mmCIF file of C-alpha atoms in Angstrom:
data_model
loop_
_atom_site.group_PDB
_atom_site.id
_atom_site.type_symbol
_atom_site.label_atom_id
_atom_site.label_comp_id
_atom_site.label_asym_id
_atom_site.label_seq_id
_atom_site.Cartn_x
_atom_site.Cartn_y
_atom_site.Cartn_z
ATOM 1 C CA UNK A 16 61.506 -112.172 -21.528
ATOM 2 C CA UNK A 17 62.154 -111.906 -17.883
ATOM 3 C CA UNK A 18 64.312 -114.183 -16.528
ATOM 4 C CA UNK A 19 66.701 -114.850 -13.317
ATOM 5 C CA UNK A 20 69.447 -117.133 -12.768
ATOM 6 C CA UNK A 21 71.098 -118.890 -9.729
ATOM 7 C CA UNK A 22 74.596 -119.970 -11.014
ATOM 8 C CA UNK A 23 74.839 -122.584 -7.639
ATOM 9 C CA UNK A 24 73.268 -125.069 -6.761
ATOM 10 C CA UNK A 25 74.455 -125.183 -3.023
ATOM 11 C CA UNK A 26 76.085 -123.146 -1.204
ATOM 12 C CA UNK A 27 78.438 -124.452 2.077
ATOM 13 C CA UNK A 28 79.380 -121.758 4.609
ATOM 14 C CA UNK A 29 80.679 -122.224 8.670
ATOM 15 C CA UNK A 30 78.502 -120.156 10.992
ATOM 16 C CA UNK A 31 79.440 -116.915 11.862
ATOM 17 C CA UNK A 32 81.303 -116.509 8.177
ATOM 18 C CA UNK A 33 79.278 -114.086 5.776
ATOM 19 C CA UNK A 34 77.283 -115.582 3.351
ATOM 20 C CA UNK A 35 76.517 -114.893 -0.148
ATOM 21 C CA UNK A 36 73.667 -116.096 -2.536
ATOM 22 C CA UNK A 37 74.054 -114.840 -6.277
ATOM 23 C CA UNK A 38 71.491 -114.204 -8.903
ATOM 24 C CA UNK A 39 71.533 -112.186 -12.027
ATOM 25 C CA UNK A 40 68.906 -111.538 -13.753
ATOM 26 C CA UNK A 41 67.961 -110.658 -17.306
ATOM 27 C CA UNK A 42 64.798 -107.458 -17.718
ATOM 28 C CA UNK A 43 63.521 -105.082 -20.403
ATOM 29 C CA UNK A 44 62.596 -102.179 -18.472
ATOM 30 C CA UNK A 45 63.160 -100.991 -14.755
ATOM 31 C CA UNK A 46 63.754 -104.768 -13.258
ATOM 32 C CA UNK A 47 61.433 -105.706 -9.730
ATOM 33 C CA UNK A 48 63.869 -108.185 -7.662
ATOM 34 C CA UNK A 49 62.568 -109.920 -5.147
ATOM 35 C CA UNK A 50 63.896 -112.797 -2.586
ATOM 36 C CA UNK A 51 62.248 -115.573 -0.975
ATOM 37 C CA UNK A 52 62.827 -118.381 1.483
ATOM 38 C CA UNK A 53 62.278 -121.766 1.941
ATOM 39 C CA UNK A 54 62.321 -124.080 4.987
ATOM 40 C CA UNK A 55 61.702 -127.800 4.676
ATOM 41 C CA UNK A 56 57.923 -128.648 4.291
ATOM 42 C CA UNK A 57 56.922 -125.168 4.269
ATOM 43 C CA UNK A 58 55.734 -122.340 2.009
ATOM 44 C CA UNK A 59 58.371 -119.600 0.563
ATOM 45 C CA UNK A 60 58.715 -116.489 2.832
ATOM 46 C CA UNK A 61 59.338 -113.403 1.401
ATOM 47 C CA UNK A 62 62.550 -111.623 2.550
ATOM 48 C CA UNK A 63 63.776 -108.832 0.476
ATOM 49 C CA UNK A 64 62.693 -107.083 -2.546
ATOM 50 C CA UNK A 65 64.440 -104.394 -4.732
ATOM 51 C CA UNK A 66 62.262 -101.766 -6.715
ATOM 52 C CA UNK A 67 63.979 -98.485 -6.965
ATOM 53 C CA UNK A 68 66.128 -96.231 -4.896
ATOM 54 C CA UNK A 69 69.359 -97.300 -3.032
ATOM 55 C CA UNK A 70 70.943 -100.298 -4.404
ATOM 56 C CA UNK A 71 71.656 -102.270 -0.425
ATOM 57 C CA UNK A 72 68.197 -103.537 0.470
ATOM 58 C CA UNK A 73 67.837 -104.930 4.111
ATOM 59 C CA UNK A 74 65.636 -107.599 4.434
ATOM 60 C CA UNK A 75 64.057 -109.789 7.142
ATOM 61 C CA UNK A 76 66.533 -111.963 9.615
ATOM 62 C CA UNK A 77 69.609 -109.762 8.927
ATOM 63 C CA UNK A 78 69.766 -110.369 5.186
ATOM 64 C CA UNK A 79 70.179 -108.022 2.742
ATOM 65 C CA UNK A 80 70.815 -107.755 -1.058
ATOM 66 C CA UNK A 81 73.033 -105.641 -3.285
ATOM 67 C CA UNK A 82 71.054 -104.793 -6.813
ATOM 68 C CA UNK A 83 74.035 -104.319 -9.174
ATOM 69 C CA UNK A 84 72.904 -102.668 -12.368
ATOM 70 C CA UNK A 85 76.011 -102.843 -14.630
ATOM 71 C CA UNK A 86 76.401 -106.493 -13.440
ATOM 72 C CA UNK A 87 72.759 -107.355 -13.754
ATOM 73 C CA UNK A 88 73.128 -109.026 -10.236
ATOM 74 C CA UNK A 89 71.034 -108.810 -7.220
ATOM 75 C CA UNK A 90 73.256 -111.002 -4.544
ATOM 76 C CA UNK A 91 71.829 -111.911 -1.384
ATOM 77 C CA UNK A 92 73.696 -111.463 1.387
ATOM 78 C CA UNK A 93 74.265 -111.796 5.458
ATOM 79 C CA UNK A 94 77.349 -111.051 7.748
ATOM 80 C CA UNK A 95 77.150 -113.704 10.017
ATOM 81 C CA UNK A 96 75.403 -116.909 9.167
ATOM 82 C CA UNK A 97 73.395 -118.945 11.643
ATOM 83 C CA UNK A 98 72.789 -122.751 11.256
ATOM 84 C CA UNK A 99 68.868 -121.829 11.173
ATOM 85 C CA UNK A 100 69.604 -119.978 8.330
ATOM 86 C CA UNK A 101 70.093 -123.458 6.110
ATOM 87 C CA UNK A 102 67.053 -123.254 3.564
ATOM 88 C CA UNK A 103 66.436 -123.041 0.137
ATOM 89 C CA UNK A 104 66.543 -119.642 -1.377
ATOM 90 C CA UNK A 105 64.792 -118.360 -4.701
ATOM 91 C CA UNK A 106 65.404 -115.137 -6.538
ATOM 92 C CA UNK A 107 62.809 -114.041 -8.569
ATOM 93 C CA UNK A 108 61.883 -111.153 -10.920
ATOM 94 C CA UNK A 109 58.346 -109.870 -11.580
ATOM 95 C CA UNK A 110 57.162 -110.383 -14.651
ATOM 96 C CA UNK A 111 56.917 -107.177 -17.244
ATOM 97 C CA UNK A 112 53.238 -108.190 -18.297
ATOM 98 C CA UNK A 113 49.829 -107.631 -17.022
ATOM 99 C CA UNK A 114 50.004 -110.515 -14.537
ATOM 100 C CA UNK A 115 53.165 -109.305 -11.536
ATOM 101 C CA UNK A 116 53.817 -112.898 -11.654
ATOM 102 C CA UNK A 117 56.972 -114.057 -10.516
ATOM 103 C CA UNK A 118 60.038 -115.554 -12.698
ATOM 104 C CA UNK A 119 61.980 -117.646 -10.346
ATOM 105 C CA UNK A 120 65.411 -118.680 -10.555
ATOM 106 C CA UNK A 121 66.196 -122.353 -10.014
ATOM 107 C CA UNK A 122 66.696 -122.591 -6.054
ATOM 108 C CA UNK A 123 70.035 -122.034 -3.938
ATOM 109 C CA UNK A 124 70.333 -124.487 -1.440
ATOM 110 C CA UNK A 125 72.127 -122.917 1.808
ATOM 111 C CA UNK A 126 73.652 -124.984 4.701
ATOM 112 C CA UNK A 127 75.256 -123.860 7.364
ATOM 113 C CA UNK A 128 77.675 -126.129 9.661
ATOM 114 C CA UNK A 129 77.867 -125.625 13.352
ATOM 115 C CA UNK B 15 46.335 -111.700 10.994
ATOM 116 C CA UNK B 16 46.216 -115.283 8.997
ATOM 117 C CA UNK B 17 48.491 -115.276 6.433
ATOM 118 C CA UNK B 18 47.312 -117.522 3.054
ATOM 119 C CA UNK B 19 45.812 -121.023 3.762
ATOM 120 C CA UNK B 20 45.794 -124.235 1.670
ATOM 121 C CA UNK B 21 44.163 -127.469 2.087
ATOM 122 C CA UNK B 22 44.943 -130.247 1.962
ATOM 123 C CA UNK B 23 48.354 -130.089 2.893
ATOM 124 C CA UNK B 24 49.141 -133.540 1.608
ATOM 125 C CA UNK B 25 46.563 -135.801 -0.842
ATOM 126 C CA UNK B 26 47.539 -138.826 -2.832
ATOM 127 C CA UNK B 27 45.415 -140.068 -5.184
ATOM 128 C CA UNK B 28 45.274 -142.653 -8.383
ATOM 129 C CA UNK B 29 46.077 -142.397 -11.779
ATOM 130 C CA UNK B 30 43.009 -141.125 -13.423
ATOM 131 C CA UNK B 31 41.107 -139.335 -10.390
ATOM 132 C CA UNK B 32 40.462 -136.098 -9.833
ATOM 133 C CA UNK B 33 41.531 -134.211 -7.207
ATOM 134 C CA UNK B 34 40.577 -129.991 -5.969
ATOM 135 C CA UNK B 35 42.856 -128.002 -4.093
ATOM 136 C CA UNK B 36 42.008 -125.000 -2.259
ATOM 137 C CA UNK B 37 43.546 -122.126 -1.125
ATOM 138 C CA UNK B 38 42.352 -119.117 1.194
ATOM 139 C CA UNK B 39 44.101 -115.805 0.216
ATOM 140 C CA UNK B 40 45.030 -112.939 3.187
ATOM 141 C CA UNK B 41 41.716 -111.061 3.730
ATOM 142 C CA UNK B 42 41.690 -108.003 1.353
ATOM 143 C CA UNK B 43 44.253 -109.039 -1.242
ATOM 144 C CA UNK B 44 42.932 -109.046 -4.963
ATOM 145 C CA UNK B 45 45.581 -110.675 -6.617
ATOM 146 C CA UNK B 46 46.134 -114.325 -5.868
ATOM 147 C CA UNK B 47 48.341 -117.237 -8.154
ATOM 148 C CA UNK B 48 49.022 -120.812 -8.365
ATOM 149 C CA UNK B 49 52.541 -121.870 -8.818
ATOM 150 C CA UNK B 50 53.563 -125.404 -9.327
ATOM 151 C CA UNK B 51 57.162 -126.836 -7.225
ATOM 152 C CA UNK B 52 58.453 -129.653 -8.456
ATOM 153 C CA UNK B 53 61.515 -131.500 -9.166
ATOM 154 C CA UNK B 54 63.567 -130.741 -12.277
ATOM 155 C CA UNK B 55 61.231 -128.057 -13.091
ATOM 156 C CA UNK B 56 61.675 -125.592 -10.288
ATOM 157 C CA UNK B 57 58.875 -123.137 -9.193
ATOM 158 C CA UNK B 58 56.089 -122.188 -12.269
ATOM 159 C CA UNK B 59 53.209 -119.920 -12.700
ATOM 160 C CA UNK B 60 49.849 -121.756 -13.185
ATOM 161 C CA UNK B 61 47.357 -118.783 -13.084
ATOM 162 C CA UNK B 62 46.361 -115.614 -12.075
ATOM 163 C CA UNK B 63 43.472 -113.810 -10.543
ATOM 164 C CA UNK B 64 42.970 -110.461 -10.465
ATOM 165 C CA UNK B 65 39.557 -109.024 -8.893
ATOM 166 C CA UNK B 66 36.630 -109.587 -10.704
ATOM 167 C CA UNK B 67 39.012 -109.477 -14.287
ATOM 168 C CA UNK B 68 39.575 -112.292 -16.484
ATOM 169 C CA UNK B 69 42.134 -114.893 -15.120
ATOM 170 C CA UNK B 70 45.611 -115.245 -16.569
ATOM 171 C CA UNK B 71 45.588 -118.913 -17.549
ATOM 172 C CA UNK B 72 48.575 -118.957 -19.845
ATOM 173 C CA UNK B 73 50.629 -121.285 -17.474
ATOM 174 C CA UNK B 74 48.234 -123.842 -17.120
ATOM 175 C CA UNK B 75 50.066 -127.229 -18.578
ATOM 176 C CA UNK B 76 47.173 -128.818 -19.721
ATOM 177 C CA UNK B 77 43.274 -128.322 -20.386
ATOM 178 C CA UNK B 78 43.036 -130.929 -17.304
ATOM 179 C CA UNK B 79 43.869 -128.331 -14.814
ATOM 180 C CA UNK B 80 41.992 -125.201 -14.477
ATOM 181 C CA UNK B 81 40.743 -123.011 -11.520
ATOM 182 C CA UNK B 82 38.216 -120.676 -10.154
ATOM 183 C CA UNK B 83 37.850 -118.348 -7.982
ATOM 184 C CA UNK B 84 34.895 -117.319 -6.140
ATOM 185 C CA UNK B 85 33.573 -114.393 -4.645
ATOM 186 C CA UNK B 86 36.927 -112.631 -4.943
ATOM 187 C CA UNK B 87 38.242 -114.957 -2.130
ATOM 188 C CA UNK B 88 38.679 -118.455 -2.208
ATOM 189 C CA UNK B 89 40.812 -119.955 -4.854
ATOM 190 C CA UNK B 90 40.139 -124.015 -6.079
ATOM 191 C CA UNK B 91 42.924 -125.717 -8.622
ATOM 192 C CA UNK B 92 41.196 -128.688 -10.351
ATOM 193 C CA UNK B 93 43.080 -131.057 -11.668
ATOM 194 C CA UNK B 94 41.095 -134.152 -13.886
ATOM 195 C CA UNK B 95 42.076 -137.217 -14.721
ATOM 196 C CA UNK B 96 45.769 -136.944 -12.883
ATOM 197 C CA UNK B 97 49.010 -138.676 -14.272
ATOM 198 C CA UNK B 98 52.252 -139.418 -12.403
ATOM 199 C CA UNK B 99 53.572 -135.980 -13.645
ATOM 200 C CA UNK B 100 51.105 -133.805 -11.536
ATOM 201 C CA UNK B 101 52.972 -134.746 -8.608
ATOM 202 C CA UNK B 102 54.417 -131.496 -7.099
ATOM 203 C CA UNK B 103 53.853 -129.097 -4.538
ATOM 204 C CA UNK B 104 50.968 -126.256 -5.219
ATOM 205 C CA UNK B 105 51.381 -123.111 -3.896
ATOM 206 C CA UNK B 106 48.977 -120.515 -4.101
ATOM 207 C CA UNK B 107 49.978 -116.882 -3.203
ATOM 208 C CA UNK B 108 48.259 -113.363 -2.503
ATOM 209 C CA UNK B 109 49.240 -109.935 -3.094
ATOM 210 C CA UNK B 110 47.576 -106.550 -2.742
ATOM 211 C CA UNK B 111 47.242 -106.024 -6.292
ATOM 212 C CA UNK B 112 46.157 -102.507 -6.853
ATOM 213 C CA UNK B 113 47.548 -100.835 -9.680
ATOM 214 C CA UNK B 114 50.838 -100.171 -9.828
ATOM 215 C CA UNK B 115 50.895 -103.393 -8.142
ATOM 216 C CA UNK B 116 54.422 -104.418 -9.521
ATOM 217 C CA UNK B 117 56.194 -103.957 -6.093
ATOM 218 C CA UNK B 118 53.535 -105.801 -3.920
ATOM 219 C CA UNK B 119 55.476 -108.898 -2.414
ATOM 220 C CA UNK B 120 53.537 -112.211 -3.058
ATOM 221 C CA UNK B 121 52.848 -113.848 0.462
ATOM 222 C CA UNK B 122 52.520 -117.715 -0.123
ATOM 223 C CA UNK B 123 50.640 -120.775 1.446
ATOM 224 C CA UNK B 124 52.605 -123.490 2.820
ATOM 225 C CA UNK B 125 51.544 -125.472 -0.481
ATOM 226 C CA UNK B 126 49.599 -129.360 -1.068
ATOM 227 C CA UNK B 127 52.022 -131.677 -1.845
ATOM 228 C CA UNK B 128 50.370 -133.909 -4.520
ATOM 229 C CA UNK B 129 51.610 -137.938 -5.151
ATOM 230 C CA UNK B 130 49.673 -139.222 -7.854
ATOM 231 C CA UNK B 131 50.563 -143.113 -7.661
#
């Protein structure tokens, strides 16, 4: 079965620092990577998705994500972190059946300090 | 263009009622899903349309919830008879879902947050 995981829980990084999210992930087959947003009180926002082709995917609001075959990892990533950037962020992998739906991982929680 | 719209945003009911939720896919998508956000059990699939095919209804948690979808468009999540448990967030989500749909993105509602006192 498909499955992703996000090893922390939070993550605490100063603005203007880089920032890094991590999720591995677990597929049988060509894996479908996808990463998604979420603000306080609001829906998830799609920001980045790997399918095929080169492994750095840029994304929306300067992120972007590194798909890591021999590591099974698909880190998300941004150079410079803003304090609007503090969210909750899901990996998720699409599921290998008939459905596309989404396997998420268990949430990232990102804050950045002023 | 709208994105994908859900109402109510917030409902608390009682123990025991039954409550609909309903969500309005982007114009033109096929595929749409309800997912379930809630503490301690992160963010599940409920079910799955696809066009005019038979739904995917292997994450519902119970025979109390099901859904429908008519026309091809609007999406309703009934849940009967609630219990304290129900209470999450339910987000619905759309995607173009064409074949060979595995790389369409899922664009998501901004959820109903359900309290079931």
């Amino acid at each position: 079965a498909q499955s992703v995981a996000q090893p922390e829980d939070q993550v605490n990084v100063a603005e203007g620092n880089p920032l890094t999210v991590k999720c591995t992930y677990s597929v049988s087959g060509n894996p479908y990577l996808f990463w998604y947003v979420q603000y306080p009180n609001r829906g998830l926002q799609f920001l980045l998705k790997y399918i095929t082709g080169d492994n750095l995917v840029k994304g929306s609001y300067g992120f972007e994500a590194e798909f890591n075959k021999s590591q099974t990892s698909f880190h998300l990533k941004k150079p410079s972190a803003l304090v609007s950037d503090s969210a909750l962020y899901f990996c998720a992998v699409r599921d290998g059946g008939a459905t596309n739906k989404l396997i998420f991982g268990t949430g990232t929680l990102l804050a950045v300090q002023p | 263009g709208a994105g994908v719209s859900q109402s109510p945003s917030n409902k608390v009911t009682e123990k025991g009622k039954d409550v609909e939720l309903r969500c309005d896919p982007i114009s033109g998508h096929t595929a749409l899903y309800w997912y379930r956000q809630s503490l301690g059990q992160g963010l599940e699939f409920l079910i799955y349309f696809q066009g005019n095919s038979a739904p995917d209804k292997s994450g519902l948690p119970s025979d109390r919830f099901s859904a429908e979808r008519t026309g091809g468009s609007v999406s309703t999540l009934t849940i009967q008879r609630t219990q304290q448990e129900d209470s999450a967030v339910y987000l619905c989500a759309s995607s173009s879902g064409l074949a060979g749909g595995k790389s369409n993105e899922q664009f998501f509602g901004p959820g109903t947050r359900l309290t079931v006192l």
